[in-house]
XYZ file of N, CA, C and O in Angstrom:
768
model
N 0.553 -129.179 74.078
C 1.871 -128.620 74.296
C 1.876 -127.823 75.594
O 0.838 -127.546 76.188
N 3.066 -127.428 76.005
C 3.218 -126.662 77.247
C 2.492 -125.330 77.143
O 1.809 -124.911 78.073
N 2.640 -124.696 76.002
C 2.000 -123.388 75.814
C 0.488 -123.497 75.902
O -0.174 -122.632 76.464
N -0.076 -124.568 75.346
C -1.528 -124.737 75.382
C -2.012 -124.992 76.808
O -3.070 -124.515 77.198
N -1.243 -125.751 77.583
C -1.647 -126.028 78.973
C -1.580 -124.777 79.838
O -2.374 -124.614 80.762
N -0.637 -123.877 79.556
C -0.424 -122.702 80.402
C -1.095 -121.437 79.886
O -0.982 -120.395 80.516
N -1.766 -121.514 78.757
C -2.355 -120.322 78.158
C -3.666 -119.938 78.852
O -4.624 -120.702 78.844
N -3.723 -118.738 79.424
C -4.978 -118.305 80.049
C -6.101 -118.118 79.036
O -7.256 -118.398 79.327
N -5.768 -117.667 77.828
C -6.819 -117.444 76.828
C -7.417 -118.777 76.373
O -8.629 -118.891 76.207
N -6.578 -119.803 76.199
C -7.102 -121.123 75.819
C -7.942 -121.718 76.948
O -8.970 -122.338 76.700
N -7.492 -121.521 78.171
C -8.258 -122.015 79.316
C -9.621 -121.341 79.381
O -10.646 -121.991 79.614
N -9.644 -120.044 79.142
C -10.902 -119.294 79.144
C -11.844 -119.790 78.053
O -13.046 -119.982 78.296
N -11.305 -120.021 76.866
C -12.149 -120.499 75.764
C -12.644 -121.916 76.050
O -13.783 -122.257 75.730
N -11.810 -122.750 76.679
C -12.244 -124.111 77.047
C -13.416 -124.057 78.020
O -14.380 -124.815 77.894
N -13.347 -123.147 78.987
C -14.460 -122.982 79.935
C -15.703 -122.485 79.205
O -16.823 -122.891 79.515
N -15.503 -121.616 78.232
C -16.628 -121.113 77.449
C -17.273 -122.253 76.662
O -18.506 -122.327 76.575
N -16.467 -123.157 76.108
C -17.009 -124.308 75.372
C -17.844 -125.171 76.307
O -18.956 -125.592 75.959
N -17.327 -125.446 77.510
C -18.084 -126.243 78.491
C -19.410 -125.575 78.828
O -20.448 -126.239 78.912
N -19.377 -124.267 79.010
C -20.602 -123.524 79.323
C -21.605 -123.611 78.181
O -22.807 -123.831 78.398
N -21.114 -123.477 76.954
C -22.002 -123.546 75.791
C -22.574 -124.951 75.617
O -23.721 -125.109 75.198
N -21.786 -125.986 75.937
C -22.307 -127.351 75.840
C -23.396 -127.589 76.885
O -24.386 -128.261 76.614
N -23.223 -127.026 78.070
C -24.258 -127.118 79.094
C -25.523 -126.382 78.628
O -26.647 -126.843 78.881
N -25.338 -125.279 77.951
C -26.471 -124.522 77.412
C -27.248 -125.362 76.400
O -28.483 -125.333 76.373
N -26.532 -126.142 75.573
C -27.200 -127.015 74.600
C -28.077 -128.030 75.324
O -29.227 -128.262 74.932
N -27.558 -128.618 76.401
C -28.369 -129.619 77.111
C -29.585 -128.974 77.778
O -30.662 -129.572 77.820
N -29.445 -127.747 78.270
C -30.592 -127.053 78.870
C -31.640 -126.756 77.805
O -32.841 -126.952 78.027
N -31.199 -126.302 76.646
C -32.135 -125.982 75.566
C -32.848 -127.252 75.095
O -34.044 -127.219 74.789
N -32.135 -128.368 75.045
C -32.781 -129.635 74.665
C -33.899 -129.983 75.643
O -34.972 -130.421 75.242
N -33.631 -129.774 76.921
C -34.632 -130.113 77.942
C -35.859 -129.212 77.869
O -36.935 -129.600 78.320
N -35.706 -128.038 77.298
C -36.853 -127.134 77.176
C -37.894 -127.675 76.201
O -39.054 -127.273 76.254
N -37.505 -128.598 75.333
C -38.465 -129.139 74.372
C -39.177 -130.379 74.905
O -40.035 -130.934 74.238
N -38.827 -130.812 76.117
C -39.503 -131.953 76.726
C -40.773 -131.470 77.439
O -40.836 -130.340 77.918
N -41.780 -132.344 77.538
C -42.958 -131.971 78.340
C -42.555 -131.776 79.794
O -41.665 -132.453 80.293
N -43.212 -130.860 80.448
C -42.877 -130.555 81.827
C -44.031 -130.998 82.719
O -45.182 -130.606 82.501
N -43.746 -131.817 83.691
C -44.753 -132.345 84.610
C -44.436 -131.825 86.001
O -43.314 -131.949 86.481
N -45.460 -131.228 86.634
C -45.270 -130.717 87.987
C -46.346 -131.318 88.880
O -47.520 -131.344 88.522
N -45.925 -131.825 90.012
C -46.838 -132.368 91.016
C -46.762 -131.485 92.248
O -45.690 -130.997 92.603
N -47.876 -131.329 92.901
C -47.874 -130.503 94.093
C -48.965 -130.924 95.069
O -49.939 -131.585 94.702
N -48.776 -130.572 96.292
C -49.776 -130.817 97.329
C -50.065 -129.478 97.981
O -49.153 -128.750 98.362
N -51.356 -129.176 98.072
C -51.765 -127.939 98.720
C -52.511 -128.297 100.000
O -53.310 -129.233 100.033
N -52.278 -127.579 101.013
C -52.915 -127.810 102.301
C -53.656 -126.543 102.680
O -53.132 -125.441 102.560
N -54.879 -126.749 103.141
C -55.679 -125.608 103.550
C -56.376 -125.963 104.851
O -56.981 -127.027 104.990
N -56.330 -125.083 105.782
C -56.998 -125.289 107.072
C -58.012 -124.165 107.224
O -57.669 -122.988 107.091
N -59.222 -124.548 107.496
C -60.296 -123.549 107.595
C -61.083 -123.760 108.889
O -61.296 -124.884 109.331
N -61.497 -122.686 109.465
C -62.344 -122.740 110.652
C -63.720 -122.224 110.240
O -63.851 -121.110 109.739
N -64.731 -123.077 110.421
C -66.095 -122.718 110.025
C -66.983 -122.622 111.271
O -66.789 -123.328 112.247
N -68.001 -121.846 111.175
C -68.966 -121.700 112.260
C -70.211 -122.497 111.889
O -70.807 -122.286 110.832
N -70.563 -123.470 112.720
C -71.739 -124.309 112.466
C -72.970 -123.458 112.750
O -73.114 -122.872 113.828
N -73.919 -123.405 111.777
C -75.098 -122.552 111.902
C -76.060 -123.047 112.981
O -76.770 -122.265 113.588
N -76.101 -124.318 113.233
C -77.064 -124.850 114.189
C -76.541 -124.814 115.611
O -77.296 -124.492 116.533
N -75.294 -125.159 115.787
C -74.776 -125.242 117.158
C -73.927 -124.034 117.522
O -73.551 -123.878 118.674
N -73.671 -123.232 116.645
C -72.813 -122.053 116.818
C -71.448 -122.398 117.392
O -70.874 -121.653 118.163
N -70.971 -123.554 117.016
C -69.625 -123.964 117.437
C -68.693 -123.896 116.229
O -69.113 -124.078 115.099
N -67.446 -123.708 116.544
C -66.446 -123.651 115.475
C -65.975 -125.053 115.142
O -65.724 -125.858 116.044
N -65.875 -125.320 113.867
C -65.360 -126.606 113.407
C -64.119 -126.321 112.547
O -64.113 -125.410 111.739
N -63.093 -127.147 112.735
C -61.865 -126.992 111.953
C -61.854 -128.042 110.865
O -62.102 -129.221 111.131
N -61.581 -127.595 109.664
C -61.509 -128.523 108.533
C -60.102 -128.448 107.933
O -59.548 -127.374 107.731
N -59.533 -129.594 107.645
C -58.244 -129.677 106.954
C -58.504 -130.250 105.574
O -59.131 -131.293 105.436
N -57.993 -129.549 104.590
C -58.161 -130.030 103.225
C -56.788 -130.215 102.595
O -55.904 -129.365 102.719
N -56.639 -131.326 101.907
C -55.433 -131.607 101.130
C -55.859 -131.745 99.684
O -56.819 -132.427 99.380
N -55.099 -131.084 98.822
C -55.414 -131.192 97.397
C -54.131 -131.566 96.661
O -53.058 -131.013 96.910
N -54.262 -132.518 95.778
C -53.160 -132.932 94.929
C -53.311 -132.197 93.603
O -54.379 -132.213 92.997
N -52.211 -131.529 93.180
C -52.273 -130.814 91.904
C -51.290 -131.451 90.931
O -50.185 -131.844 91.289
N -51.741 -131.547 89.721
C -50.911 -132.056 88.630
C -50.977 -131.031 87.511
O -52.050 -130.596 87.124
N -49.794 -130.655 87.026
C -49.741 -129.680 85.953
C -48.825 -130.234 84.866
O -47.719 -130.686 85.141
N -49.287 -130.214 83.644
C -48.519 -130.722 82.510
C -48.471 -129.634 81.454
O -49.496 -129.107 81.043
N -47.221 -129.269 81.061
C -47.102 -128.283 79.989
C -46.434 -128.976 78.809
O -45.407 -129.631 78.955
N -47.037 -128.836 77.669
C -46.515 -129.444 76.449
C -45.906 -128.348 75.586
O -46.565 -127.338 75.304
N -44.677 -128.539 75.164
C -44.072 -127.527 74.292
C -44.693 -127.627 72.901
O -44.642 -128.675 72.264
N -45.303 -126.562 72.478
C -45.962 -126.604 71.178
C -45.214 -125.761 70.141
O -45.546 -125.798 68.970
N -44.197 -125.055 70.559
C -43.431 -124.212 69.639
C -42.219 -124.994 69.135
O -41.088 -124.726 69.475
N -42.500 -125.984 68.308
C -41.434 -126.883 67.850
C -40.380 -126.137 67.026
O -39.185 -126.383 67.166
N -40.795 -125.244 66.192
C -39.856 -124.471 65.371
C -38.961 -123.594 66.229
O -37.754 -123.500 66.007
N -39.562 -122.965 67.217
C -38.798 -122.104 68.121
C -37.789 -122.930 68.903
O -36.627 -122.549 69.043
N -38.218 -124.089 69.410
C -37.312 -124.958 70.176
C -36.169 -125.469 69.300
O -35.024 -125.532 69.731
N -36.481 -125.839 68.080
C -35.445 -126.319 67.164
C -34.454 -125.194 66.860
O -33.240 -125.404 66.828
N -34.962 -123.997 66.659
C -34.090 -122.855 66.381
C -33.188 -122.554 67.583
O -32.001 -122.231 67.411
N -33.732 -122.664 68.790
C -32.923 -122.441 69.989
C -31.827 -123.497 70.110
O -30.689 -123.184 70.472
N -32.155 -124.770 69.809
C -31.140 -125.842 69.849
C -30.063 -125.593 68.803
O -28.873 -125.730 69.081
N -30.486 -125.217 67.595
C -29.518 -124.948 66.526
C -28.605 -123.776 66.892
O -27.400 -123.811 66.643
N -29.181 -122.741 67.480
C -28.384 -121.575 67.874
C -27.384 -121.953 68.968
O -26.228 -121.523 68.933
N -27.815 -122.766 69.925
C -26.914 -123.193 71.005
C -25.774 -124.042 70.447
O -24.611 -123.878 70.832
N -26.097 -124.942 69.524
C -25.041 -125.761 68.892
C -24.084 -124.887 68.088
O -22.877 -125.139 68.060
N -24.622 -123.881 67.427
C -23.777 -122.967 66.645
C -22.815 -122.204 67.559
O -21.654 -121.982 67.197
N -23.287 -121.826 68.753
C -22.406 -121.133 69.700
C -21.295 -122.061 70.180
O -20.162 -121.638 70.370
N -21.608 -123.358 70.350
C -20.572 -124.330 70.724
C -19.532 -124.421 69.609
O -18.321 -124.369 69.861
N -19.990 -124.556 68.370
C -19.051 -124.652 67.243
C -18.205 -123.384 67.117
O -17.007 -123.452 66.858
N -18.823 -122.221 67.327
C -18.084 -120.968 67.258
C -16.979 -120.943 68.319
O -15.843 -120.568 68.045
N -17.296 -121.373 69.532
C -16.299 -121.417 70.597
C -15.189 -122.411 70.266
O -14.019 -122.155 70.536
N -15.552 -123.545 69.671
C -14.536 -124.523 69.272
C -13.625 -123.954 68.189
O -12.409 -124.170 68.215
N -14.195 -123.209 67.242
C -13.380 -122.568 66.208
C -12.454 -121.514 66.824
O -11.292 -121.388 66.422
N -12.967 -120.756 67.790
C -12.142 -119.761 68.472
C -10.978 -120.449 69.191
O -9.852 -119.948 69.186
N -11.266 -121.595 69.804
C -10.228 -122.356 70.503
C -9.146 -122.793 69.528
O -7.942 -122.638 69.800
N -9.551 -123.322 68.386
C -8.572 -123.769 67.383
C -7.790 -122.587 66.823
O -6.581 -122.678 66.613
N -8.468 -121.476 66.609
C -7.788 -120.275 66.105
C -6.739 -119.794 67.101
O -5.623 -119.421 66.722
N -7.068 -119.805 68.380
C -6.114 -119.386 69.416
C -4.930 -120.350 69.481
O -3.788 -119.932 69.636
N -5.204 -121.649 69.351
C -4.110 -122.637 69.318
C -3.186 -122.371 68.133
O -1.958 -122.412 68.263
N -3.772 -122.095 66.973
C -2.968 -121.795 65.785
C -2.152 -120.516 65.976
O -0.997 -120.440 65.556
N -2.759 -119.526 66.597
C -2.064 -118.260 66.855
C -0.871 -118.479 67.791
O 0.215 -117.950 67.562
N -1.068 -119.273 68.824
C 0.023 -119.570 69.759
C 1.143 -120.325 69.045
O 2.323 -120.002 69.207
N 0.765 -121.316 68.244
C 1.774 -122.076 67.495
C 2.547 -121.166 66.548
O 3.776 -121.280 66.416
N 1.850 -120.242 65.900
C 2.497 -119.302 64.993
C 3.447 -118.374 65.744
O 4.570 -118.116 65.281
N 3.013 -117.876 66.888
C 3.862 -116.995 67.688
C 5.116 -117.731 68.160
O 6.215 -117.161 68.144
N 4.953 -118.996 68.565
C 6.105 -119.786 69.008
C 7.069 -120.012 67.850
O 8.286 -119.862 67.999
N 6.532 -120.371 66.696
C 7.387 -120.625 65.535
C 8.160 -119.366 65.139
O 9.366 -119.440 64.856
N 7.493 -118.216 65.128
C 8.160 -116.968 64.739
C 9.214 -116.566 65.776
O 10.339 -116.194 65.417
N 8.874 -116.645 67.059
C 9.841 -116.282 68.100
C 11.037 -117.236 68.082
O 12.177 -116.804 68.253
N 10.781 -118.517 67.850
C 11.874 -119.493 67.789
C 12.774 -119.209 66.586
O 14.003 -119.264 66.696
N 12.179 -118.903 65.435
C 12.974 -118.566 64.250
C 13.851 -117.347 64.521
O 15.045 -117.340 64.201
N 13.264 -116.317 65.116
C 14.019 -115.097 65.392
C 15.110 -115.338 66.436
O 16.188 -114.742 66.371
N 14.834 -116.223 67.401
C 15.845 -116.587 68.404
C 17.022 -117.303 67.745
O 18.185 -116.960 67.975
N 16.735 -118.286 66.911
C 17.792 -119.025 66.217
C 18.575 -118.089 65.306
O 19.812 -118.180 65.220
N 17.893 -117.172 64.637
C 18.568 -116.211 63.768
C 19.491 -115.295 64.581
O 20.614 -115.010 64.161
N 19.039 -114.849 65.744
C 19.874 -113.995 66.602
C 21.104 -114.769 67.086
O 22.210 -114.216 67.128
N 20.919 -116.037 67.444
C 22.072 -116.857 67.852
C 23.057 -117.040 66.699
O 24.280 -117.003 66.898
N 22.532 -117.240 65.500
C 23.392 -117.408 64.327
C 24.222 -116.145 64.099
O 25.431 -116.202 63.887
N 23.577 -114.984 64.181
C 24.296 -113.723 64.018
C 25.345 -113.547 65.114
O 26.476 -113.116 64.841
N 24.963 -113.867 66.345
C 25.881 -113.721 67.466
C 27.126 -114.582 67.264
O 28.254 -114.106 67.425
N 26.916 -115.816 66.875
C 28.066 -116.706 66.639
C 28.910 -116.216 65.465
O 30.137 -116.285 65.514
N 28.276 -115.749 64.403
C 29.006 -115.229 63.249
C 29.924 -114.088 63.658
O 31.106 -114.056 63.292
N 29.368 -113.165 64.444
C 30.174 -112.013 64.846
C 31.219 -112.388 65.900
O 32.370 -111.969 65.804
N 30.823 -113.191 66.913
C 31.759 -113.536 67.977
C 32.923 -114.393 67.483
O 34.054 -114.202 67.917
N 32.638 -115.352 66.637
C 33.671 -116.318 66.246
C 34.237 -116.086 64.849
O 35.210 -116.732 64.484
N 33.654 -115.173 64.094
C 34.134 -114.944 62.738
C 34.579 -113.520 62.505
O 35.769 -113.246 62.300
N 33.637 -112.611 62.545
C 33.922 -111.246 62.129
C 34.714 -110.440 63.162
O 35.624 -109.681 62.788
N 34.395 -110.570 64.435
C 35.114 -109.790 65.464
C 36.587 -110.205 65.538
O 37.474 -109.336 65.546
N 36.922 -111.506 65.578
C 38.351 -111.864 65.567
C 39.083 -111.345 64.323
O 40.229 -110.879 64.415
N 38.409 -111.411 63.173
C 39.027 -110.908 61.939
C 39.228 -109.384 62.022
O 40.253 -108.853 61.581
N 38.236 -108.682 62.584
C 38.353 -107.225 62.718
C 39.462 -106.858 63.703
O 40.168 -105.857 63.498
N 39.654 -107.658 64.770
C 40.757 -107.411 65.710
C 42.102 -107.601 65.009
O 43.039 -106.817 65.211
N 42.189 -108.654 64.204
C 43.425 -108.881 63.448
C 43.685 -107.716 62.487
O 44.826 -107.239 62.375
N 42.635 -107.262 61.815
C 42.783 -106.144 60.888
C 43.208 -104.877 61.625
O 44.034 -104.094 61.120
N 42.672 -104.666 62.822
C 43.055 -103.500 63.618
C 44.518 -103.596 64.035
O 45.258 -102.604 63.958
N 44.940 -104.791 64.467
C 46.339 -104.976 64.856
C 47.267 -104.685 63.671
O 48.310 -104.025 63.821
N 46.890 -105.191 62.494
C 47.683 -104.937 61.287
C 47.689 -103.441 60.972
O 48.736 -102.868 60.613
N 46.545 -102.792 61.128
C 46.452 -101.348 60.844
C 47.310 -100.544 61.812
O 47.955 -99.564 61.411
N 47.330 -100.958 63.093
C 48.159 -100.249 64.072
C 49.636 -100.366 63.689
O 50.387 -99.380 63.695
N 50.031 -101.590 63.346
C 51.428 -101.810 62.936
C 51.746 -101.016 61.674
O 52.815 -100.377 61.578
N 50.836 -101.026 60.707
C 51.050 -100.289 59.455
C 51.100 -98.783 59.704
O 51.893 -98.060 59.079
N 50.262 -98.285 60.606
C 50.263 -96.854 60.913
C 51.579 -96.458 61.574
O 52.157 -95.412 61.264
N 52.046 -97.325 62.511
C 53.298 -97.018 63.210
C 54.485 -97.013 62.242
O 55.453 -96.284 62.441
N 54.396 -97.843 61.208
C 55.500 -97.877 60.238
C 55.304 -96.859 59.118
O 56.139 -96.753 58.222
N 54.153 -96.146 59.140
C 53.908 -95.099 58.173
C 53.331 -95.582 56.856
O 53.290 -94.835 55.884
N 52.870 -96.788 56.796
C 52.324 -97.322 55.546
C 50.882 -96.882 55.296
O 50.432 -96.884 54.144
N 50.100 -96.582 56.352
C 48.721 -96.102 56.172
C 48.539 -94.826 56.960
O 49.316 -94.525 57.885
N 47.522 -94.057 56.605
C 47.264 -92.826 57.336
C 46.325 -93.088 58.515
O 45.779 -94.178 58.689
N 46.129 -92.051 59.321
C 45.347 -92.154 60.547
C 43.880 -92.490 60.267
O 43.241 -93.216 61.021
N 43.324 -92.021 59.175
C 41.922 -92.289 58.844
C 41.686 -93.780 58.589
O 40.642 -94.318 58.946
N 42.634 -94.438 57.989
C 42.502 -95.887 57.751
C 42.549 -96.654 59.076
O 41.839 -97.639 59.261
N 43.370 -96.178 60.003
C 43.425 -96.781 61.338
C 42.095 -96.586 62.061
O 41.559 -97.513 62.666
N 41.539 -95.387 61.969
C 40.231 -95.118 62.583
C 39.132 -95.972 61.947
O 38.222 -96.447 62.637
N 39.226 -96.156 60.642
C 38.231 -96.973 59.950
C 38.275 -98.427 60.447
O 37.230 -99.055 60.643
N 39.448 -98.964 60.675
C 39.592 -100.337 61.203
C 39.023 -100.416 62.623
O 38.351 -101.392 62.979
N 39.279 -99.387 63.439
C 38.741 -99.354 64.801
C 37.212 -99.251 64.781
O 36.526 -99.937 65.527
N 36.695 -98.393 63.880
C 35.238 -98.237 63.757
C 34.590 -99.553 63.332
O 33.551 -99.935 63.850
N 35.218 -100.265 62.405
C 34.696 -101.548 61.940
C 34.602 -102.547 63.098
O 33.601 -103.247 63.236
N 35.635 -102.603 63.941
C 35.617 -103.500 65.105
C 34.483 -103.122 66.053
O 33.739 -103.984 66.523
N 34.314 -101.827 66.324
C 33.233 -101.377 67.208
C 31.860 -101.717 66.628
O 30.952 -102.123 67.357
N 31.686 -101.555 65.323
C 30.418 -101.891 64.674
C 30.105 -103.383 64.836
O 28.964 -103.752 65.132
N 31.119 -104.211 64.638
C 30.912 -105.656 64.786
C 30.570 -106.016 66.235
O 29.688 -106.842 66.492
N 31.258 -105.410 67.186
C 30.974 -105.689 68.599
C 29.575 -105.209 68.982
O 28.851 -105.887 69.730
N 29.180 -104.050 68.449
C 27.834 -103.531 68.712
C 26.764 -104.454 68.122
O 25.759 -104.753 68.771
N 26.995 -104.922 66.902
C 26.042 -105.834 66.264
C 25.955 -107.151 67.036
O 24.865 -107.719 67.186
N 27.079 -107.626 67.553
C 27.073 -108.854 68.365
C 26.261 -108.649 69.644
O 25.489 -109.532 70.050
N 26.410 -107.488 70.263
C 25.630 -107.207 71.484
C 24.147 -107.086 71.169
O 23.302 -107.548 71.941
N 23.818 -106.488 70.031
C 22.404 -106.416 69.623
C 21.840 -107.809 69.396
O 20.688 -108.087 69.756
N 22.628 -108.683 68.785
C 22.170 -110.058 68.560
C 21.967 -110.767 69.890
O 21.020 -111.542 70.057
N 22.832 -110.485 70.874
C 22.683 -111.086 72.204
C 21.388 -110.600 72.870
O 20.644 -111.379 73.460
N 21.111 -109.303 72.726
C 19.866 -108.732 73.278
C 18.654 -109.321 72.558
O 17.648 -109.676 73.194
N 18.735 -109.439 71.236
C 17.627 -110.030 70.473
C 17.361 -111.466 70.920
O 16.202 -111.863 71.066
N 18.418 -112.246 71.130
C 18.255 -113.635 71.574
C 17.591 -113.678 72.948
O 16.665 -114.464 73.181
N 18.034 -112.814 73.862
C 17.437 -112.776 75.203
C 15.982 -112.329 75.143
O 15.125 -112.858 75.861
N 15.685 -111.372 74.266
C 14.306 -110.897 74.106
C 13.412 -112.009 73.581
O 12.279 -112.187 74.054
N 13.899 -112.764 72.617
C 13.099 -113.852 72.041
C 12.911 -114.984 73.045
O 11.848 -115.609 73.083
N 13.925 -115.257 73.865
C 13.755 -116.259 74.928
C 12.674 -115.789 75.900
O 11.811 -116.570 76.306
N 12.702 -114.510 76.262
C 11.677 -113.969 77.166
C 10.296 -114.068 76.533
O 9.310 -114.394 77.208
N 10.212 -113.795 75.236
C 8.932 -113.907 74.532
C 8.433 -115.352 74.526
O 7.254 -115.618 74.763
N 9.340 -116.294 74.271
C 8.963 -117.712 74.299
C 8.536 -118.133 75.704
O 7.585 -118.906 75.861
N 9.223 -117.636 76.719
C 8.833 -117.939 78.106
C 7.445 -117.404 78.411
O 6.648 -118.048 79.075
N 7.156 -116.198 77.905
C 5.840 -115.598 78.127
C 4.756 -116.437 77.441
O 3.699 -116.687 78.012
N 5.022 -116.869 76.215
C 4.025 -117.630 75.465
C 3.793 -119.001 76.089
O 2.658 -119.437 76.247
N 4.892 -119.671 76.466
C 4.777 -121.041 76.987
C 4.496 -121.083 78.472
O 4.019 -122.092 78.978
N 4.823 -120.016 79.192
C 4.598 -120.003 80.631
C 5.610 -120.842 81.390
O 5.356 -121.230 82.524
N 6.760 -121.119 80.780
C 7.806 -121.912 81.448
C 9.135 -121.202 81.315
O 9.351 -120.384 80.423
N 10.041 -121.542 82.199
C 11.403 -120.979 82.184
C 12.233 -121.736 81.174
O 12.284 -122.963 81.188
N 12.891 -121.012 80.261
C 13.733 -121.616 79.241
C 15.182 -121.186 79.451
O 15.448 -120.125 79.999
N 16.099 -121.997 78.967
C 17.522 -121.675 79.095
C 18.009 -121.054 77.808
O 17.746 -121.566 76.717
N 18.742 -119.976 77.922
C 19.267 -119.275 76.751
C 20.631 -119.831 76.377
O 21.428 -120.177 77.242
N 20.898 -119.895 75.063
C 22.199 -120.350 74.569
C 23.059 -119.166 74.132
O 24.117 -119.364 73.548
N 22.638 -117.945 74.386
C 23.357 -116.779 73.879
C 24.678 -116.549 74.604
O 25.543 -115.867 74.084
N 24.840 -117.120 75.808
C 26.073 -116.906 76.549
C 27.109 -117.980 76.285
O 28.187 -117.951 76.823
N 26.742 -118.959 75.473
C 27.647 -120.076 75.231
C 28.551 -119.796 74.066
O 28.266 -119.043 73.207
C-alpha cells in the first residue's frame, strides 16, 4: 500500500531485516574451514668466512594455513541466534504493518463519522433550527412566546452551527492524520 511504501519505520525495519540476513550468511561461513595461502620474502646479507665478502641471499617461502572449526555446537548456536534475529525483525515488520493498517482504519472511520455529522448538521439540523428560530421570532413579535423561548431557539441554532464546525475541524484533522500516515496528499470532502 501507499502507507507501507512511504513509511520510514517500515523502511528502517526492512533494512534491518537485510542486515540480519547478511549476518546469517556471515555466521554460516564461520563454520567452514578457512584456508590461507601466503608468500614470504626474506633478503639477507651474509659475510663469507673464507673470503670475507658479502653475499646476498633471497629466500621465498610458501605458507599454507588451515583452520578447522571444531566448535560445532557454538557455530550452530550462532547460526540459530542469527536466524532468530531475522525472524524477530520480520515479526517487527509485520507488527508495524498491522499497526499502520489499524491507524489508517481508525482515522478513516473517524473521518467518515465526522463527515456524517457535518452533513447531518448542515443539511438537517441547522436548516430546521433556522426555521424554528424564524417561527420563534414571529411568535415573540405576536406575543405568543416569551423572550426566554426566543433565546432558547437562538442558542439551539448556535449549538448546531458550533457542532457542525467541530465536525468540519475533526474531518480536516483526520485527513491530515491520514496524510501523515500514508505520506500522500489527500482531498477532503468536508467542504462539499
